[in-house]
Short mmCIF file of C-alpha atoms in Angstrom, two decimals:
data_model
loop_
_atom_site.label_atom_id
_atom_site.label_comp_id
_atom_site.label_asym_id
_atom_site.label_seq_id
_atom_site.Cartn_x
_atom_site.Cartn_y
_atom_site.Cartn_z
CA UNK B 811 0.00 0.00 0.00
CA UNK B 812 2.76 2.41 1.04
CA UNK B 813 4.84 1.60 -2.06
CA UNK B 814 1.81 2.05 -4.30
CA UNK B 815 1.02 5.44 -2.78
CA UNK B 816 4.62 6.53 -3.17
CA UNK B 817 4.72 5.62 -6.86
CA UNK B 818 1.30 7.17 -7.39
CA UNK B 819 2.50 10.43 -5.85
CA UNK B 820 5.48 10.45 -8.20
CA UNK B 821 3.27 9.84 -11.23
CA UNK B 822 0.99 12.69 -10.20
CA UNK B 823 3.92 15.02 -9.68
CA UNK B 824 5.85 16.87 -12.34
CA UNK B 825 8.88 14.58 -11.96
CA UNK B 826 7.82 11.91 -14.45
CA UNK B 827 6.49 14.45 -16.93
CA UNK B 828 9.64 16.58 -16.75
CA UNK B 829 12.03 13.64 -17.00
CA UNK B 830 10.13 12.35 -20.06
CA UNK B 831 10.50 15.71 -21.81
CA UNK B 832 14.20 15.95 -20.89
CA UNK B 833 14.73 12.41 -22.19
CA UNK B 834 13.02 13.18 -25.50
CA UNK B 835 15.00 16.41 -25.89
CA UNK B 836 18.27 14.63 -25.07
CA UNK B 837 17.53 11.85 -27.55
CA UNK B 838 16.80 14.36 -30.32
CA UNK B 839 19.83 16.44 -29.34
CA UNK B 840 22.11 13.38 -29.37
CA UNK B 841 20.66 12.01 -32.63
CA UNK B 842 21.38 15.16 -34.65
CA UNK B 843 25.22 14.75 -34.67
CA UNK B 844 24.84 11.24 -36.13
CA UNK B 845 23.43 12.81 -39.29
CA UNK B 846 26.77 14.62 -39.65
CA UNK B 847 28.82 11.43 -39.61
CA UNK B 848 28.25 10.25 -43.21
CA UNK B 849 28.91 13.76 -44.52
CA UNK B 850 31.96 14.59 -42.43
CA UNK B 851 33.69 11.26 -43.16
CA UNK B 852 33.61 12.16 -46.87
CA UNK B 853 34.79 15.77 -46.62
CA UNK B 854 37.24 15.51 -43.70
CA UNK B 855 40.52 13.59 -43.69
CA UNK B 856 41.58 11.46 -40.69
CA UNK B 857 43.98 14.27 -39.76
CA UNK B 858 41.09 16.75 -39.85
CA UNK B 859 39.09 14.48 -37.57
CA UNK B 860 42.03 14.32 -35.18
CA UNK B 861 42.22 18.11 -34.93
CA UNK B 862 38.44 18.38 -34.40
CA UNK B 863 38.67 15.72 -31.69
CA UNK B 864 41.48 17.57 -29.91
CA UNK B 865 39.42 20.76 -29.99
CA UNK B 866 36.72 18.91 -28.03
CA UNK B 867 39.34 17.53 -25.66
CA UNK B 868 40.83 20.98 -24.95
CA UNK B 869 37.37 22.45 -24.49
CA UNK B 870 36.47 19.67 -22.05
CA UNK B 871 39.66 20.30 -20.09
CA UNK B 872 39.46 24.11 -19.82
CA UNK B 873 35.67 24.50 -19.50
CA UNK B 874 35.56 23.81 -15.72
CA UNK B 875 38.12 26.58 -15.15
CA UNK B 876 36.05 29.04 -17.19
CA UNK B 877 32.65 28.30 -15.66
CA UNK B 878 33.84 27.43 -12.12
CA UNK B 879 30.50 25.58 -11.97
CA UNK B 880 28.59 28.78 -11.20
CA UNK B 881 25.46 27.20 -12.68
CA UNK B 882 25.64 24.49 -10.02
CA UNK B 883 25.76 27.20 -7.35
CA UNK B 884 22.82 28.96 -9.03
CA UNK B 885 20.84 25.72 -9.03
CA UNK B 886 21.37 25.38 -5.29
CA UNK B 887 20.84 29.08 -4.46
CA UNK B 888 17.48 29.19 -6.21
CA UNK B 889 15.90 27.08 -3.48
CA UNK B 890 16.92 29.50 -0.74
CA UNK B 891 14.22 31.81 -2.14
CA UNK B 892 16.16 34.97 -1.40
CA UNK B 893 15.15 38.37 -2.79
CA UNK B 894 18.60 39.10 -4.21
CA UNK B 895 18.69 36.21 -6.66
CA UNK B 896 19.11 38.67 -9.54
CA UNK B 897 22.28 40.03 -7.94
CA UNK B 898 23.52 36.46 -7.56
CA UNK B 899 23.08 35.80 -11.30
CA UNK B 900 24.78 39.10 -12.12
CA UNK B 901 27.79 38.13 -10.01
CA UNK B 902 27.90 34.74 -11.72
CA UNK B 903 28.18 36.45 -15.13
CA UNK B 904 31.11 38.54 -13.90
CA UNK B 905 32.86 35.44 -12.53
CA UNK B 906 32.52 33.62 -15.86
CA UNK B 907 33.93 36.66 -17.70
CA UNK B 908 36.92 37.08 -15.34
CA UNK B 909 37.76 33.37 -15.20
CA UNK B 910 37.54 33.05 -19.02
CA UNK B 911 39.95 35.96 -19.44
CA UNK B 912 42.32 34.34 -16.95
CA UNK B 913 42.16 31.02 -18.82
CA UNK B 914 42.93 32.83 -22.08
CA UNK B 915 46.01 34.47 -20.52
CA UNK B 916 47.25 31.05 -19.34
CA UNK B 917 46.58 29.46 -22.75
CA UNK B 918 48.36 32.33 -24.51
CA UNK B 919 51.41 32.08 -22.25
CA UNK B 920 51.69 28.31 -22.75
CA UNK B 921 50.31 28.22 -26.31
CA UNK B 922 53.39 26.54 -27.79
CA UNK B 923 53.35 23.72 -25.20
CA UNK B 924 49.57 23.21 -25.44
CA UNK B 925 49.66 23.13 -29.23
CA UNK B 926 52.56 20.66 -29.23
CA UNK B 927 50.98 18.11 -26.87
CA UNK B 928 47.50 18.40 -28.42
CA UNK B 929 48.40 18.77 -32.11
CA UNK B 930 45.86 21.59 -32.24
CA UNK B 931 47.02 24.66 -34.25
CA UNK B 932 48.42 27.37 -32.03
CA UNK B 933 46.69 30.23 -33.87
CA UNK B 934 43.26 28.61 -33.32
CA UNK B 935 43.55 28.11 -29.54
CA UNK B 936 41.51 31.26 -28.94
CA UNK B 937 38.48 29.30 -30.25
CA UNK B 938 38.66 27.09 -27.15
CA UNK B 939 38.12 30.11 -24.88
CA UNK B 940 35.43 31.69 -27.09
CA UNK B 941 33.44 28.45 -27.27
CA UNK B 942 33.92 27.79 -23.55
CA UNK B 943 32.71 31.27 -22.60
CA UNK B 944 29.61 30.95 -24.79
CA UNK B 945 28.89 27.50 -23.40
CA UNK B 946 29.13 28.79 -19.81
CA UNK B 947 26.47 31.43 -20.50
CA UNK B 948 24.32 28.80 -22.22
CA UNK B 949 24.60 26.52 -19.18
CA UNK B 950 23.46 29.31 -16.86
CA UNK B 951 20.42 29.87 -19.11
CA UNK B 952 19.58 26.15 -19.14
CA UNK B 953 20.04 25.92 -15.37
CA UNK B 954 17.55 28.73 -14.75
CA UNK B 955 14.97 26.95 -16.91
CA UNK B 956 15.67 23.65 -15.21
CA UNK B 957 15.20 24.90 -11.64
CA UNK B 958 12.00 26.63 -12.70
CA UNK B 959 10.87 23.31 -14.20
CA UNK B 960 10.50 24.45 -17.80
CA UNK B 961 11.74 21.38 -19.68
CA UNK B 962 10.06 22.24 -23.01
CA UNK B 963 11.90 25.57 -23.39
CA UNK B 964 15.06 23.84 -22.11
CA UNK B 965 14.77 21.21 -24.85
CA UNK B 966 13.96 23.65 -27.66
CA UNK B 967 16.95 25.83 -26.78
CA UNK B 968 19.31 22.83 -26.56
CA UNK B 969 18.14 21.25 -29.84
CA UNK B 970 18.23 24.58 -31.69
CA UNK B 971 21.86 25.09 -30.71
CA UNK B 972 22.79 21.62 -31.98
CA UNK B 973 20.92 22.24 -35.25
CA UNK B 974 22.85 25.47 -35.81
CA UNK B 975 26.08 23.58 -35.07
CA UNK B 976 25.17 20.94 -37.66
CA UNK B 977 23.98 23.34 -40.38
CA UNK B 978 26.94 25.71 -39.97
CA UNK B 979 29.38 22.79 -40.07
CA UNK B 980 27.86 21.40 -43.28
CA UNK B 981 27.89 24.81 -44.98
CA UNK B 982 31.49 25.58 -43.98
CA UNK B 983 32.91 22.10 -44.60
CA UNK B 984 30.94 21.08 -47.70
CA UNK B 985 30.01 24.45 -49.22
CA UNK B 986 33.29 26.29 -48.55
CA UNK B 987 35.68 23.30 -48.28
CA UNK B 988 37.13 24.62 -45.02
CA UNK B 989 38.10 21.20 -43.61
CA UNK B 990 38.67 20.92 -39.87
CA UNK B 991 38.51 24.69 -39.51
CA UNK B 992 34.94 24.65 -40.84
CA UNK B 993 33.84 21.96 -38.39
CA UNK B 994 35.44 23.75 -35.43
CA UNK B 995 34.02 27.08 -36.60
CA UNK B 996 30.53 25.54 -36.71
CA UNK B 997 30.85 24.52 -33.06
CA UNK B 998 32.24 27.92 -32.04
CA UNK B 999 29.51 29.77 -33.94
CA UNK B 1000 26.76 27.75 -32.24
CA UNK B 1001 28.25 28.41 -28.80
CA UNK B 1002 28.66 32.13 -29.45
CA UNK B 1003 25.20 32.69 -30.96
CA UNK B 1004 23.36 30.78 -28.25
CA UNK B 1005 25.58 32.25 -25.55
CA UNK B 1006 24.50 35.68 -26.77
CA UNK B 1007 20.82 34.64 -26.95
CA UNK B 1008 21.11 33.14 -23.47
CA UNK B 1009 22.70 36.35 -22.16
CA UNK B 1010 19.82 38.45 -23.51
CA UNK B 1011 17.28 36.05 -21.99
CA UNK B 1012 19.05 36.13 -18.61
CA UNK B 1013 19.26 39.94 -18.53
CA UNK B 1014 15.59 40.29 -19.47
CA UNK B 1015 14.06 37.51 -17.35
CA UNK B 1016 16.21 38.01 -14.25
CA UNK B 1017 16.15 41.83 -14.46
CA UNK B 1018 19.93 41.97 -14.25
CA UNK B 1019 21.40 45.32 -13.21
CA UNK B 1020 25.01 44.07 -13.32
CA UNK B 1021 25.77 44.34 -9.63
CA UNK B 1022 28.82 42.68 -8.15
CA UNK B 1023 28.53 41.12 -4.72
CA UNK B 1024 31.54 40.01 -2.73
CA UNK B 1025 29.30 37.84 -0.53
CA UNK B 1026 27.70 36.13 -3.56
CA UNK B 1027 31.04 35.62 -5.29
CA UNK B 1028 32.47 34.02 -2.15
CA UNK B 1029 29.45 31.69 -1.92
CA UNK B 1030 29.78 30.68 -5.59
CA UNK B 1031 33.53 30.14 -5.45
CA UNK B 1032 33.23 28.06 -2.28
CA UNK B 1033 30.71 25.93 -4.15
CA UNK B 1034 32.40 25.84 -7.56
CA UNK B 1035 36.18 25.76 -7.04
CA UNK B 1036 36.14 22.48 -5.06
CA UNK B 1037 34.31 20.95 -8.04
CA UNK B 1038 37.20 21.63 -10.47
CA UNK B 1039 39.04 18.43 -9.42
CA UNK B 1040 35.65 16.72 -9.69
CA UNK B 1041 35.23 17.92 -13.28
CA UNK B 1042 38.81 17.03 -14.19
CA UNK B 1043 38.37 13.63 -12.56
CA UNK B 1044 35.24 13.04 -14.61
CA UNK B 1045 37.18 14.08 -17.71
CA UNK B 1046 39.91 11.54 -16.89
CA UNK B 1047 37.29 8.86 -16.27
CA UNK B 1048 36.00 9.20 -19.83
CA UNK B 1049 39.41 9.48 -21.55
CA UNK B 1050 41.71 7.02 -19.75
CA UNK B 1051 40.29 3.90 -21.39
CA UNK B 1052 40.77 5.24 -24.94
CA UNK B 1053 44.30 6.42 -24.23
CA UNK B 1054 45.28 2.96 -22.95
CA UNK B 1055 43.64 1.10 -25.86
CA UNK B 1056 45.27 3.38 -28.43
CA UNK B 1057 48.72 2.89 -26.94
CA UNK B 1058 48.40 -0.84 -26.25
CA UNK B 1059 46.31 -2.07 -29.22
CA UNK B 1060 46.32 0.70 -31.81
CA UNK B 1061 43.89 3.32 -33.02
CA UNK B 1062 41.74 0.79 -34.94
CA UNK B 1063 40.91 -0.98 -31.68
CA UNK B 1064 39.97 2.40 -30.22
CA UNK B 1065 37.55 2.95 -33.11
CA UNK B 1066 35.80 -0.37 -32.45
CA UNK B 1067 35.73 0.38 -28.72
CA UNK B 1068 34.20 3.81 -29.36
CA UNK B 1069 31.29 2.27 -31.28
CA UNK B 1070 30.52 -0.05 -28.36
CA UNK B 1071 30.95 2.88 -25.99
CA UNK B 1072 28.40 4.94 -27.92
CA UNK B 1073 25.81 2.15 -27.72
CA UNK B 1074 26.44 1.58 -24.00
CA UNK B 1075 26.19 5.32 -23.48
CA UNK B 1076 22.45 5.09 -24.21
CA UNK B 1077 22.08 4.34 -20.48
CA UNK B 1078 24.07 7.49 -19.78
CA UNK B 1079 21.73 9.48 -21.98
CA UNK B 1080 18.67 8.18 -20.12
CA UNK B 1081 20.05 8.71 -16.61
CA UNK B 1082 21.35 12.18 -17.47
CA UNK B 1083 17.94 13.15 -18.82
CA UNK B 1084 16.25 11.93 -15.65
CA UNK B 1085 18.81 13.74 -13.49
CA UNK B 1086 17.83 17.06 -15.11
CA UNK B 1087 14.36 16.60 -13.62
CA UNK B 1088 15.48 14.87 -10.40
CA UNK B 1089 17.77 17.58 -8.99
CA UNK B 1090 15.15 20.39 -8.83
CA UNK B 1091 12.63 17.87 -7.45
CA UNK B 1092 15.11 16.64 -4.82
CA UNK B 1093 16.19 20.12 -3.69
CA UNK B 1094 12.59 21.21 -3.33
CA UNK B 1095 11.70 18.15 -1.25
CA UNK B 1096 14.80 18.36 0.97
CA UNK B 1097 13.93 21.98 1.68
CA UNK B 1098 10.75 20.73 3.43
CA UNK B 1099 12.94 19.01 6.06
CA UNK B 1100 10.29 16.31 6.54
CA UNK B 1101 11.26 12.76 7.50
CA UNK B 1102 8.27 11.21 5.71
CA UNK B 1103 9.26 13.01 2.53
CA UNK B 1104 12.83 11.73 2.91
CA UNK B 1105 11.50 8.17 3.25
CA UNK B 1106 9.67 8.60 -0.05
CA UNK B 1107 12.88 9.90 -1.65
CA UNK B 1108 14.75 6.82 -0.41
CA UNK B 1109 12.04 4.43 -1.62
CA UNK B 1110 12.04 6.01 -5.05
CA UNK B 1111 15.85 5.95 -5.20
CA UNK B 1112 15.85 2.19 -4.60
CA UNK B 1113 13.20 1.79 -7.28
CA UNK B 1114 15.42 3.79 -9.64
CA UNK B 1115 18.37 1.47 -8.89
CA UNK B 1116 16.30 -1.57 -9.89
CA UNK B 1117 14.91 0.02 -13.06
CA UNK B 1118 18.26 1.27 -14.39
CA UNK B 1119 19.90 -2.13 -13.87
CA UNK B 1120 17.02 -3.81 -15.72
CA UNK B 1121 17.39 -1.30 -18.55
CA UNK B 1122 21.11 -2.08 -18.69
CA UNK B 1123 20.43 -5.80 -18.99
CA UNK B 1124 17.83 -5.14 -21.70
CA UNK B 1125 20.23 -2.97 -23.70
CA UNK B 1126 22.98 -5.61 -23.50
CA UNK B 1127 20.52 -8.22 -24.84
CA UNK B 1128 19.42 -6.17 -27.84
CA UNK B 1129 22.86 -4.64 -28.56
CA UNK B 1130 24.00 -7.57 -30.79
CA UNK B 1131 20.99 -6.99 -33.06
CA UNK B 1132 21.65 -3.22 -33.15
CA UNK B 1133 25.29 -3.77 -34.09
CA UNK B 1134 24.62 -6.43 -36.74
CA UNK B 1135 21.85 -4.44 -38.44
CA UNK B 1136 23.12 -0.85 -38.25
CA UNK B 1137 26.90 -1.12 -37.78
CA UNK B 1138 29.45 -2.15 -40.39
CA UNK B 1139 30.88 -5.67 -40.19
CA UNK B 1140 34.35 -4.45 -39.24
CA UNK B 1141 32.87 -2.95 -36.07
CA UNK B 1142 30.96 -6.05 -34.90
CA UNK B 1143 33.61 -6.64 -32.23
CA UNK B 1144 32.17 -3.63 -30.39
CA UNK B 1145 29.41 -5.86 -28.96
CA UNK B 1146 31.73 -7.11 -26.20
CA UNK B 1147 32.03 -3.62 -24.71
CA UNK B 1148 28.36 -2.67 -24.52
CA UNK B 1149 27.37 -4.41 -21.26
CA UNK B 1150 30.34 -3.06 -19.30
CA UNK B 1151 29.95 0.52 -20.55
CA UNK B 1152 26.19 0.45 -19.97
CA UNK B 1153 26.74 -0.93 -16.48
CA UNK B 1154 29.25 1.82 -15.78
CA UNK B 1155 26.72 4.46 -16.79
CA UNK B 1156 24.08 2.74 -14.65
CA UNK B 1157 26.39 3.08 -11.63
CA UNK B 1158 27.01 6.68 -12.65
CA UNK B 1159 23.25 7.25 -12.65
CA UNK B 1160 23.04 5.78 -9.14
CA UNK B 1161 25.88 8.08 -8.12
CA UNK B 1162 23.88 11.08 -9.34
CA UNK B 1163 20.86 9.99 -7.29
CA UNK B 1164 22.82 10.02 -4.03
CA UNK B 1165 25.21 12.90 -4.82
CA UNK B 1166 22.34 15.38 -5.05
CA UNK B 1167 22.19 15.47 -1.25
CA UNK B 1168 25.85 16.56 -1.14
CA UNK B 1169 25.15 19.34 -3.65
CA UNK B 1170 22.19 20.43 -1.55
CA UNK B 1171 24.36 20.67 1.57
CA UNK B 1172 27.08 22.53 -0.42
CA UNK B 1173 29.75 19.97 0.52
CA UNK B 1174 31.04 19.78 -3.03
CA UNK B 1175 34.68 19.35 -1.98
CA UNK B 1176 33.75 15.81 -0.93
CA UNK B 1177 32.65 14.98 -4.47
CA UNK B 1178 35.90 16.37 -5.86
CA UNK B 1179 37.90 14.13 -3.54
CA UNK B 1180 35.91 11.02 -4.48
CA UNK B 1181 36.04 11.72 -8.22
CA UNK B 1182 39.73 12.53 -8.28
CA UNK B 1183 40.63 9.43 -6.24
CA UNK B 1184 38.42 7.28 -8.46
CA UNK B 1185 39.96 8.76 -11.61
CA UNK B 1186 43.46 7.88 -10.39
CA UNK B 1187 42.25 4.42 -9.42
CA UNK B 1188 40.74 4.08 -12.90
CA UNK B 1189 44.20 4.49 -14.44
CA UNK B 1190 45.51 1.58 -12.37
CA UNK B 1191 42.41 -0.53 -13.05
CA UNK B 1192 42.73 0.06 -16.80
CA UNK B 1193 46.30 -1.17 -16.85
CA UNK B 1194 45.55 -4.25 -14.70
CA UNK B 1195 42.30 -5.25 -16.45
CA UNK B 1196 43.66 -4.68 -19.98
CA UNK B 1197 46.73 -6.77 -19.18
CA UNK B 1198 44.48 -9.55 -17.89
CA UNK B 1199 41.54 -9.45 -20.33
CA UNK B 1200 42.63 -7.48 -23.37
CA UNK B 1201 40.82 -4.41 -24.71
CA UNK B 1202 37.54 -5.35 -22.99
CA UNK B 1203 39.41 -4.78 -19.73
CA UNK B 1204 39.18 -1.03 -20.38
CA UNK B 1205 35.38 -1.22 -20.34
CA UNK B 1206 35.47 -3.43 -17.24
CA UNK B 1207 37.78 -0.97 -15.48
CA UNK B 1208 35.42 1.90 -16.32
CA UNK B 1209 32.47 -0.02 -14.89
CA UNK B 1210 34.31 -0.90 -11.66
CA UNK B 1211 35.54 2.68 -11.24
CA UNK B 1212 32.01 4.06 -11.56
CA UNK B 1213 30.76 1.50 -9.05
CA UNK B 1214 33.41 2.49 -6.50
CA UNK B 1215 32.56 6.17 -7.07
CA UNK B 1216 28.88 5.41 -6.44
CA UNK B 1217 29.52 3.50 -3.19
CA UNK B 1218 31.92 6.09 -1.76
CA UNK B 1219 29.54 8.93 -2.63
CA UNK B 1220 26.59 7.08 -1.09
CA UNK B 1221 28.52 6.71 2.18
CA UNK B 1222 29.53 10.38 2.18
CA UNK B 1223 26.03 11.59 1.34
CA UNK B 1224 24.68 9.78 4.39
CA UNK B 1225 27.32 11.39 6.60
CA UNK B 1226 26.53 14.85 5.21
CA UNK B 1227 22.75 14.46 5.39
CA UNK B 1228 21.55 11.22 7.09
CA UNK B 1229 18.69 9.71 5.13
CA UNK B 1230 16.52 6.69 6.12
CA UNK B 1231 18.33 4.27 3.81
CA UNK B 1232 17.46 1.33 6.05
CA UNK B 1233 13.89 0.98 4.79
CA UNK B 1234 13.24 -2.07 6.96
CA UNK B 1235 14.06 -0.10 10.10
CA UNK B 1236 11.84 2.77 8.87
CA UNK B 1237 8.90 0.41 8.40
CA UNK B 1238 9.31 -1.07 11.89
CA UNK B 1239 9.31 2.35 13.46
#
């Protein structure tokens, strides 16, 4: 009876509706780049693809230093319901501007070294900062829509940006034969245009008067700076396996692995979509400071654990058919990676369910510690598992690393904000 009521309450709430819209938007947003693949593989050389890939890698590395996760701080601050929220957003915009300028100075000073180790042209490094700055503004815009539970506008904005990215890339690469520069320029253009649109929306909707607050900046930096190791750790978690496979088995093996990774990442797509709806829901419920509400959160979290594991098993069962029908024969070896990657993303989804409590309590330094330790452990696990089991060991190492991250975060979340995880004890009482 209690379980039925709990599920019924969830269905009647906005959680299921919002997560469904986020999932649909994410699926559409993720599907669009696949339409580029047949075109780009004709008009770009392997060297071009390498440069485009390194642009994404550099952007992924420097982005946390440019944004300082101010949108995470905004997401948390919104639920304090303070009158000076507009001032808080204004301060966040200043922080993003100052940190982006600082990152550009560092990149400029070390441009020769960065270009040499990344094989990305030195004179194009400024694009990394421009795209990162635009993306930071876009993320603030999306965060404000997410906390206000406006998933439809969120999805339209996100998909529109990806469409511009795709169209601009096709025009510049195919129409003007600009090679890698055209593909990179398409990404930069999309980030700049939607960063500008997002800025206008923020200024108008939040009634920004461009105030700077020392108190707000301190609050944001205390929230965001400890998350930099967390972001870098996450970056290492997603790149270590490919680096090992490339160096130990060759780039062809990495290509096959990447196909399996993309299929297994379907679980990541689903859990990330749900998390967009879950975090505002969780923060709002935790704000009530009600033990009964916390019991419902725990019950639903356990239900989520069961569902995402079942979805992982289902995906691993149908993956062979997906690969054989839609993927070229030379990539059929990718099947062996799907279960392990999907399982890793399932554990990552579980991690997100329990880490929300830590974000709510603003103890983000704990997440940074866990992620960074896990990322270092992942390097060791990759070496050991690959030596023992071959290339599939990289996927196994990723799965184990995500599981360890989930368990450690679960333990820490309970220390930060004790929740009634022992449901049997709760029922007895």
